mmCIF file of N, CA and C in Angstrom:
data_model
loop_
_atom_site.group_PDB
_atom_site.id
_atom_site.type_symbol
_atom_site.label_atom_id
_atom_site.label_comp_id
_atom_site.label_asym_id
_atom_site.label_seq_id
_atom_site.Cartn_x
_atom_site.Cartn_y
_atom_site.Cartn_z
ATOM 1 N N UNK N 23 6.179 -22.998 -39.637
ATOM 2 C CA UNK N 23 5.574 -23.155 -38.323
ATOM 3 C C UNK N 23 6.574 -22.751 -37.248
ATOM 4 N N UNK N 24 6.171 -21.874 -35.945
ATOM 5 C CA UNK N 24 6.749 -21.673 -34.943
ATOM 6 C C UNK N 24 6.554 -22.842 -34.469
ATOM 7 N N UNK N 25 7.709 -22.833 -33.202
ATOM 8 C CA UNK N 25 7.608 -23.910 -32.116
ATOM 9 C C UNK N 25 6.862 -24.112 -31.579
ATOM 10 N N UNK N 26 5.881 -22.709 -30.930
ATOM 11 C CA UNK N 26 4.764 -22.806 -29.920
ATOM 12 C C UNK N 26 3.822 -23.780 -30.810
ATOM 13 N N UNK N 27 3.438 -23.396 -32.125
ATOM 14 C CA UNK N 27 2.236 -23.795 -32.760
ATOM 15 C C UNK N 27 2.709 -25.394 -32.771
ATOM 16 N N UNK N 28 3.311 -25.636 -33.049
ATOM 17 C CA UNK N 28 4.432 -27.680 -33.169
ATOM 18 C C UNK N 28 3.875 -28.059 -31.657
ATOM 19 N N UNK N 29 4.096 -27.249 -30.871
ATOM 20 C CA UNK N 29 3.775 -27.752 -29.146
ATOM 21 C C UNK N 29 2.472 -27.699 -28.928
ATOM 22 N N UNK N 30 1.596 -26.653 -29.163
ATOM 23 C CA UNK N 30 -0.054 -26.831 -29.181
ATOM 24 C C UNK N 30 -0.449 -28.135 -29.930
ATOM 25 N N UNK N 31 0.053 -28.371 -31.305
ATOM 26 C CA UNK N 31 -1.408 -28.981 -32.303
ATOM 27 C C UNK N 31 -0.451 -30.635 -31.507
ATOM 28 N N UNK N 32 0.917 -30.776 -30.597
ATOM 29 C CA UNK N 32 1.019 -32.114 -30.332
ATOM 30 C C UNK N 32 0.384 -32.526 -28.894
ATOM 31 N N UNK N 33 -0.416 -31.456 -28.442
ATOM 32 C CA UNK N 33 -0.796 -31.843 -26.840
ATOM 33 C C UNK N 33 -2.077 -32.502 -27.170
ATOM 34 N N UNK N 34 -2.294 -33.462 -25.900
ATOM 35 C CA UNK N 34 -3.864 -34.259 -25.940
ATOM 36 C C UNK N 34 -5.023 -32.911 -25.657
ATOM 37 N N UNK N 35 -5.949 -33.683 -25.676
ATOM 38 C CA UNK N 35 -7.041 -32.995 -24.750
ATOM 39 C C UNK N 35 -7.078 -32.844 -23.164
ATOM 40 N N UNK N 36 -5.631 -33.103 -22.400
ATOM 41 C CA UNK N 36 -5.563 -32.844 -21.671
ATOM 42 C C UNK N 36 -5.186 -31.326 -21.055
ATOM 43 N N UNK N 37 -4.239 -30.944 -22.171
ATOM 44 C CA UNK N 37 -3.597 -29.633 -22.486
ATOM 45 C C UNK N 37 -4.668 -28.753 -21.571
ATOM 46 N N UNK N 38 -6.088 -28.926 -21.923
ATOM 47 C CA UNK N 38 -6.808 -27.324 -21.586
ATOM 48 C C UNK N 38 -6.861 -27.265 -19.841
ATOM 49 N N UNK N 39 -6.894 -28.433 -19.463
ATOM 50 C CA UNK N 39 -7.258 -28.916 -18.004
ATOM 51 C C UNK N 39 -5.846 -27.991 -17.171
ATOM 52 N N UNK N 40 -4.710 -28.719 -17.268
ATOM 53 C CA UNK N 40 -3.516 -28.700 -17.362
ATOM 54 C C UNK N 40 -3.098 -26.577 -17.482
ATOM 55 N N UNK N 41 -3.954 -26.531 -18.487
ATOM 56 C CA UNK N 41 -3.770 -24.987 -18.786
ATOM 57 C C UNK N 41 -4.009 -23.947 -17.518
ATOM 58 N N UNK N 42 -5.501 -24.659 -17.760
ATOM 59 C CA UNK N 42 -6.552 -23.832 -16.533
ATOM 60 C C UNK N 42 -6.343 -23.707 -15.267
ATOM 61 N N UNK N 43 -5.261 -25.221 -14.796
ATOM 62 C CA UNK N 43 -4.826 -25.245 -13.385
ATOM 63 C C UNK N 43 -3.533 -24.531 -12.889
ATOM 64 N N UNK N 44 -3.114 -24.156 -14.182
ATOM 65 C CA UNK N 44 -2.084 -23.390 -13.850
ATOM 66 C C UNK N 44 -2.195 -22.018 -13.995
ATOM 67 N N UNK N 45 -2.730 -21.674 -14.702
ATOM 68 C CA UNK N 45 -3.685 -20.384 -14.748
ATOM 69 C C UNK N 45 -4.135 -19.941 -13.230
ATOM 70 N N UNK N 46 -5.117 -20.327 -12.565
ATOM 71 C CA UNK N 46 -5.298 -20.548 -11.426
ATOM 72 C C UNK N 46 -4.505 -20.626 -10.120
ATOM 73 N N UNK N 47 -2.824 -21.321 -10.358
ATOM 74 C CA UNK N 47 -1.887 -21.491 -9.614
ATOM 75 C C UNK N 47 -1.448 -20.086 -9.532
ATOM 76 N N UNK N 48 -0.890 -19.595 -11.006
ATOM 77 C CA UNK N 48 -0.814 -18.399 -10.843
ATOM 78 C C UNK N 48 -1.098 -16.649 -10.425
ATOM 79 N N UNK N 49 -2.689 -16.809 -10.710
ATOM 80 C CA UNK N 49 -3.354 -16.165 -10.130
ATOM 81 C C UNK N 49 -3.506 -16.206 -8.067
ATOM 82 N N UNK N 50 -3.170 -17.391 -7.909
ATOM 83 C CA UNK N 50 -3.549 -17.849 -6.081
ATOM 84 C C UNK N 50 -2.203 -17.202 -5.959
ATOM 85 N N UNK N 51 -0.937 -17.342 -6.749
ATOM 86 C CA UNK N 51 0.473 -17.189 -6.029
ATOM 87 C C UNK N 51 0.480 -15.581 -6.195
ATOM 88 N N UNK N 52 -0.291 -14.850 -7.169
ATOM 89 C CA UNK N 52 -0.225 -13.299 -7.088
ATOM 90 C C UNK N 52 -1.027 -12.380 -5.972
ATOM 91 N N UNK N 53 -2.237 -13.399 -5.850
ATOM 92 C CA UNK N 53 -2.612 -13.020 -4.809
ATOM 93 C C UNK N 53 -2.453 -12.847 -3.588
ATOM 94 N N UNK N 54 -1.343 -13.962 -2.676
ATOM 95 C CA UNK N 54 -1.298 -14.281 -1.257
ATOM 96 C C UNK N 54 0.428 -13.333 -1.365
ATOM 97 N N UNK N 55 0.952 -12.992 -2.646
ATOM 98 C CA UNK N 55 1.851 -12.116 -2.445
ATOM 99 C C UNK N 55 2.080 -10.804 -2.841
ATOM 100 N N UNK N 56 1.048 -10.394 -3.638
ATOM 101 C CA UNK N 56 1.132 -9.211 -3.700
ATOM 102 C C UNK N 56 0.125 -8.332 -4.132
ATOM 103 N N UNK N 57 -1.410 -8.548 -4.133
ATOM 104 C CA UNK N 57 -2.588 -8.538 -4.130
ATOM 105 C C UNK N 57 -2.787 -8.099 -2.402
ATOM 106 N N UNK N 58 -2.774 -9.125 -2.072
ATOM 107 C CA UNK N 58 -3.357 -9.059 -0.006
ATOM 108 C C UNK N 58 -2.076 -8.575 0.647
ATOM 109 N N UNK N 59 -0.851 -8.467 0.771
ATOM 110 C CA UNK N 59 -0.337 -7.114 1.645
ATOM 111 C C UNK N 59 -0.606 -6.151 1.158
ATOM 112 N N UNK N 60 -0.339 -5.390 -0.188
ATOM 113 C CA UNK N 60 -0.972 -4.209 -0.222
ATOM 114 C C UNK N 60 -2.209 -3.606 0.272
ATOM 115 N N UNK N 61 -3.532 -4.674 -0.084
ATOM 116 C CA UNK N 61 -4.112 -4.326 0.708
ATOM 117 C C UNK N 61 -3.965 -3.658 2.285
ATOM 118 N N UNK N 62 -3.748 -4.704 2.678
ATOM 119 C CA UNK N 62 -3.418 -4.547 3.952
ATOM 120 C C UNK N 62 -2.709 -3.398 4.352
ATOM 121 N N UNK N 63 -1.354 -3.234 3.811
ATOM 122 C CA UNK N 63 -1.027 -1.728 4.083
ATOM 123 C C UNK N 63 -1.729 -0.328 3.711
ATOM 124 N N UNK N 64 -2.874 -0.677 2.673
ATOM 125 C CA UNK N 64 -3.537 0.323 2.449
ATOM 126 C C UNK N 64 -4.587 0.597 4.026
ATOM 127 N N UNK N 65 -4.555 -0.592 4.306
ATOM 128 C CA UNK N 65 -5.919 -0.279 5.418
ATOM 129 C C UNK N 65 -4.879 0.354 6.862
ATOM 130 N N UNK N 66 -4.334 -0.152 6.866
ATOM 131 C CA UNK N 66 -3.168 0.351 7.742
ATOM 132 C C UNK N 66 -2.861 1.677 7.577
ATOM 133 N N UNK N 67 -2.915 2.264 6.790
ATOM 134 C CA UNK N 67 -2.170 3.351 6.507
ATOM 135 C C UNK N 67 -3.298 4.344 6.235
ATOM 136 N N UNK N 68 -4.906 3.966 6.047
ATOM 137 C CA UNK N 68 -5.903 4.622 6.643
ATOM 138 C C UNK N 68 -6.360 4.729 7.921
ATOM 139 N N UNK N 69 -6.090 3.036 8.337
ATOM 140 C CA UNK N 69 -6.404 3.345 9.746
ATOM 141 C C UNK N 69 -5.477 4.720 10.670
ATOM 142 N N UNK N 70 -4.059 4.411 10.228
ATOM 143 C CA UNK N 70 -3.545 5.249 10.777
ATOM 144 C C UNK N 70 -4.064 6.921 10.642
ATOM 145 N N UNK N 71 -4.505 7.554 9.726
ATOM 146 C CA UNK N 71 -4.969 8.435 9.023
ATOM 147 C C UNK N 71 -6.080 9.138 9.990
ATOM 148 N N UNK N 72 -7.078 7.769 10.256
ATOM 149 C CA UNK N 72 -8.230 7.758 10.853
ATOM 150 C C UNK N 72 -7.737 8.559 12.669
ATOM 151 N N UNK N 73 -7.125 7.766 12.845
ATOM 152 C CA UNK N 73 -6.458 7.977 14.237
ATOM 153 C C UNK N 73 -5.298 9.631 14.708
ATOM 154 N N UNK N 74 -5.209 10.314 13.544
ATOM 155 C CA UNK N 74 -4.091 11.020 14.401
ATOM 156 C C UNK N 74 -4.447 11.729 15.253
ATOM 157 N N UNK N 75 -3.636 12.459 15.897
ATOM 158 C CA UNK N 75 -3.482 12.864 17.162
ATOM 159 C C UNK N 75 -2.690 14.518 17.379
ATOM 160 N N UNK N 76 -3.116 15.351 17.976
ATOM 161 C CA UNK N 76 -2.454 16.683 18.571
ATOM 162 C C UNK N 76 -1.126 16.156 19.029
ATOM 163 N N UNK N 77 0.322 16.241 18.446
ATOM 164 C CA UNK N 77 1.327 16.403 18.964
ATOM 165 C C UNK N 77 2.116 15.048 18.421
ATOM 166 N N UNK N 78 1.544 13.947 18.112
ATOM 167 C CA UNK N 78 1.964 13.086 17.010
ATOM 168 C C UNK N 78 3.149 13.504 15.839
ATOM 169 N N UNK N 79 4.356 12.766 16.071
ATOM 170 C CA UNK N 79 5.503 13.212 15.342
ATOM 171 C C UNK N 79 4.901 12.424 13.231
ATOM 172 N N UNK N 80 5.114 13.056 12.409
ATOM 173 C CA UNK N 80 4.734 12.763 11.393
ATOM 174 C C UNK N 80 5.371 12.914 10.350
ATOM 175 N N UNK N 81 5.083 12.620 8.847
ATOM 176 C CA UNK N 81 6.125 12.536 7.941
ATOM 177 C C UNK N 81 5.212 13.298 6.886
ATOM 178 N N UNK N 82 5.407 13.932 6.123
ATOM 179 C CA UNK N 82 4.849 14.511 4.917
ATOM 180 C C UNK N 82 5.196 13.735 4.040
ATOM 181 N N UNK N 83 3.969 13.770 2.811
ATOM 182 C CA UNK N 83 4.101 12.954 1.198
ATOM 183 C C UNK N 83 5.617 13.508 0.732
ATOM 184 N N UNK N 84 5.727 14.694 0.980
ATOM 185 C CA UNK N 84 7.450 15.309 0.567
ATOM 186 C C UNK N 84 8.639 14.935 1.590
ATOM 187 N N UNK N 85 8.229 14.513 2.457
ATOM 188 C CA UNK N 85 9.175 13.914 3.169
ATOM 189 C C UNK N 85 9.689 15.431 4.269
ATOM 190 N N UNK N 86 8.699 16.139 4.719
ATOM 191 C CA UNK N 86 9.036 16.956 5.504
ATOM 192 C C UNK N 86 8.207 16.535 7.366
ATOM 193 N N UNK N 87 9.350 16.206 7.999
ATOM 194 C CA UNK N 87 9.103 15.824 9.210
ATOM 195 C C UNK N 87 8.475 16.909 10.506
ATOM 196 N N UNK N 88 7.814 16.663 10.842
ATOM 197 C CA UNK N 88 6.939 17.529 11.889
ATOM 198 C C UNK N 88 6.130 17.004 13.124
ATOM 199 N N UNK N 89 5.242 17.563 13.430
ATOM 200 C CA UNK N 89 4.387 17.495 14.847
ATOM 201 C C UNK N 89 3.417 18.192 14.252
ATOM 202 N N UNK N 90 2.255 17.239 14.792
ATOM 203 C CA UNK N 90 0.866 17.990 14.090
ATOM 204 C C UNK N 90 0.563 18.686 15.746
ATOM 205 N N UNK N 91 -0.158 20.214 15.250
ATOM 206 C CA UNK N 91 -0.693 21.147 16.040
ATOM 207 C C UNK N 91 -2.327 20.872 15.952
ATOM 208 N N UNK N 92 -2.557 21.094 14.944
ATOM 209 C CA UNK N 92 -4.148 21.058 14.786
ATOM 210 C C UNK N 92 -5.112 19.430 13.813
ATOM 211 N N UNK N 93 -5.462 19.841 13.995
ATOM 212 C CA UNK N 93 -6.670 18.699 13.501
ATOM 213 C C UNK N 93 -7.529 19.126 12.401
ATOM 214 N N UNK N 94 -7.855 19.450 11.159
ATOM 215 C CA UNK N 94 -9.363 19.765 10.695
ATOM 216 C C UNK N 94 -10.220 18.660 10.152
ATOM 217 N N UNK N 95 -10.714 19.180 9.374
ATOM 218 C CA UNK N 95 -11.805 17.907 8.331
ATOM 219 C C UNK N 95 -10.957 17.216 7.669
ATOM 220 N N UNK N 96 -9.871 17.683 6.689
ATOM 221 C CA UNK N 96 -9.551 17.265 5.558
ATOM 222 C C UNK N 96 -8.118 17.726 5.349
ATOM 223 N N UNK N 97 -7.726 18.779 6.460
ATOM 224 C CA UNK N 97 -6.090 19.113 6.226
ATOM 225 C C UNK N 97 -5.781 18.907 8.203
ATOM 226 N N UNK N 98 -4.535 18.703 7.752
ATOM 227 C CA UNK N 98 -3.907 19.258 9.072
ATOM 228 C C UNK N 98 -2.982 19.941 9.210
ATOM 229 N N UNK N 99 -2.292 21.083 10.656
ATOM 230 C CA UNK N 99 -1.507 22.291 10.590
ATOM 231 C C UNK N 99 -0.353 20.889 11.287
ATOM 232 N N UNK N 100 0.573 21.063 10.687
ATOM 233 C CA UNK N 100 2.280 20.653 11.181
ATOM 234 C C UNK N 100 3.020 21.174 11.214
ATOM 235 N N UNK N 101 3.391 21.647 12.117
ATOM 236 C CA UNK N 101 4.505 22.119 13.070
ATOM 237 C C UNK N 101 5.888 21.960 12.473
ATOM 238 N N UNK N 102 6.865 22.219 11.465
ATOM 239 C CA UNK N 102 7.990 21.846 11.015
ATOM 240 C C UNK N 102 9.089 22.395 12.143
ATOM 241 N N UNK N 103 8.917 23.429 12.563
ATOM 242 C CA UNK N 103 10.390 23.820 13.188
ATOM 243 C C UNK N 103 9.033 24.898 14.294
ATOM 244 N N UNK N 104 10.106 25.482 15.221
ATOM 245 C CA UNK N 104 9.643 26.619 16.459
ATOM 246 C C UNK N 104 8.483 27.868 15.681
ATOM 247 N N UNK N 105 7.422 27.672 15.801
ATOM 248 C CA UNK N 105 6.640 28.422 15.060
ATOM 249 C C UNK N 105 6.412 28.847 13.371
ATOM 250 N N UNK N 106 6.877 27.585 12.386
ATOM 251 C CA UNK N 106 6.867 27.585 11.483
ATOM 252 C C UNK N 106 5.432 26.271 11.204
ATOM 253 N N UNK N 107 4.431 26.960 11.027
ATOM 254 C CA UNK N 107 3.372 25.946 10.925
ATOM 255 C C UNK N 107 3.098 25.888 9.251
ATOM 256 N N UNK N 108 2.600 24.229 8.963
ATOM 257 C CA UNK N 108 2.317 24.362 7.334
ATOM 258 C C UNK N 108 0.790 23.660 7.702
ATOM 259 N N UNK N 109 0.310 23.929 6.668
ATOM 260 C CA UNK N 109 -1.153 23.117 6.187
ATOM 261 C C UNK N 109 -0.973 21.992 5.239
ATOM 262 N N UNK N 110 -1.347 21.220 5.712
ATOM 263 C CA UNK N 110 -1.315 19.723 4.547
ATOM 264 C C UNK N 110 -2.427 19.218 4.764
ATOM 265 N N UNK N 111 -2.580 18.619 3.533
ATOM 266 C CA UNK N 111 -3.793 17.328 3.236
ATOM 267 C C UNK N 111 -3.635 15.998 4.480
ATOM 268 N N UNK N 112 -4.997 15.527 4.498
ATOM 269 C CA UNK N 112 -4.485 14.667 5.333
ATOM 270 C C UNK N 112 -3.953 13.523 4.475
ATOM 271 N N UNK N 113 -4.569 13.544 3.434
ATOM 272 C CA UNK N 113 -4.000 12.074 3.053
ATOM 273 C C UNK N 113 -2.840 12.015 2.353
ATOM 274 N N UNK N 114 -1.730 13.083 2.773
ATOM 275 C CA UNK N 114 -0.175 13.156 2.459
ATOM 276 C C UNK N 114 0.628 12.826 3.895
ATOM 277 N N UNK N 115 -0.418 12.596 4.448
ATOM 278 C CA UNK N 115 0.266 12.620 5.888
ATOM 279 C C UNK N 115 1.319 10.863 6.213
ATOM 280 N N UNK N 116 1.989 10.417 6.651
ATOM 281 C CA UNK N 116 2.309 9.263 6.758
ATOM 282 C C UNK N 116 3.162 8.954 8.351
ATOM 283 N N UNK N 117 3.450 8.140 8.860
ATOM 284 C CA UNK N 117 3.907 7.692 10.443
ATOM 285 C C UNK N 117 5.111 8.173 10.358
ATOM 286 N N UNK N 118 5.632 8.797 11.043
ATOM 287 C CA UNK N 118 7.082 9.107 11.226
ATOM 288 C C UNK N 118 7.899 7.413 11.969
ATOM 289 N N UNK N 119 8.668 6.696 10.834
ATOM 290 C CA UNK N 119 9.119 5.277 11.881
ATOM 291 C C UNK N 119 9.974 5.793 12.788
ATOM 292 N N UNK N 120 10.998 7.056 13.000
ATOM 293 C CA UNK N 120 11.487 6.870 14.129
ATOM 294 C C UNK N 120 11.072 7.138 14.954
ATOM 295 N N UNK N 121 9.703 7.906 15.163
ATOM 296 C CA UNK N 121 8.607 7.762 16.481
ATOM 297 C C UNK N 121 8.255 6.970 16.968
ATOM 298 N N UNK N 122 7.365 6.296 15.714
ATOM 299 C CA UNK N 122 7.058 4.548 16.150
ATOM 300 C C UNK N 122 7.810 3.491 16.794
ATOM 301 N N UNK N 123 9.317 3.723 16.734
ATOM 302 C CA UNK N 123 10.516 2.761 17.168
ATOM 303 C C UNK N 123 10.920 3.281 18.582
ATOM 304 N N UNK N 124 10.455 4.126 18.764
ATOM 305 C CA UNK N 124 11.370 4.610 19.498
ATOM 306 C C UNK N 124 10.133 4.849 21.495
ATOM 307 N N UNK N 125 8.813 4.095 20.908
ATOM 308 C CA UNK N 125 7.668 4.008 21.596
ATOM 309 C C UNK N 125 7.770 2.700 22.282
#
């Protein structure tokens, strides 16, 4: 016999109660820490998406920093350097923080 099995067959019938509430504890403590901010930054980080703007300093999924020029459906043109424009997806797009800090 393992230990675990010695520790199951000596618990009451309280054991399952006891089980379930901690079960439960655990699940509430995954949730309020790392379940619901992600969320949250996901909505954040659409909202932001939702919102950009002509001339908005920005960050690429590759980490290439720019100024958006144009707007479309589903991509946008960013501005990397003096007439060097790229096309990106929007949803590679992300906040440039030293813009944001610096507002």
């Amino acid at each position: 016999m393992n230990l675990l099995t010695v520790f199951l067959q000596n618990q009451g019938g309280g054991a399952d109660y006891s089980f379930l509430i901690m079960m439960v504890a655990i699940f509430a403590i995954m949730y309020f820490f790392m379940i619901r901010p992600q969320n949250k930054k996901q909505k954040e980080i659409a909202n932001f998406r939702k919102n950009l703007e002509v001339g908005q300093a920005v960050i690429t999924a590759g980490g290439i920093y720019g100024k958006i020029k144009e707007i479309e459906d589903n991509a946008v043109i960013v501005e990397i350097a003096p007439s060097v424009k790229i096309k990106v997806d929007r949803n590679s797009i992300y906040a440039d923080a030293q813009a944001t800090q610096t507002k």
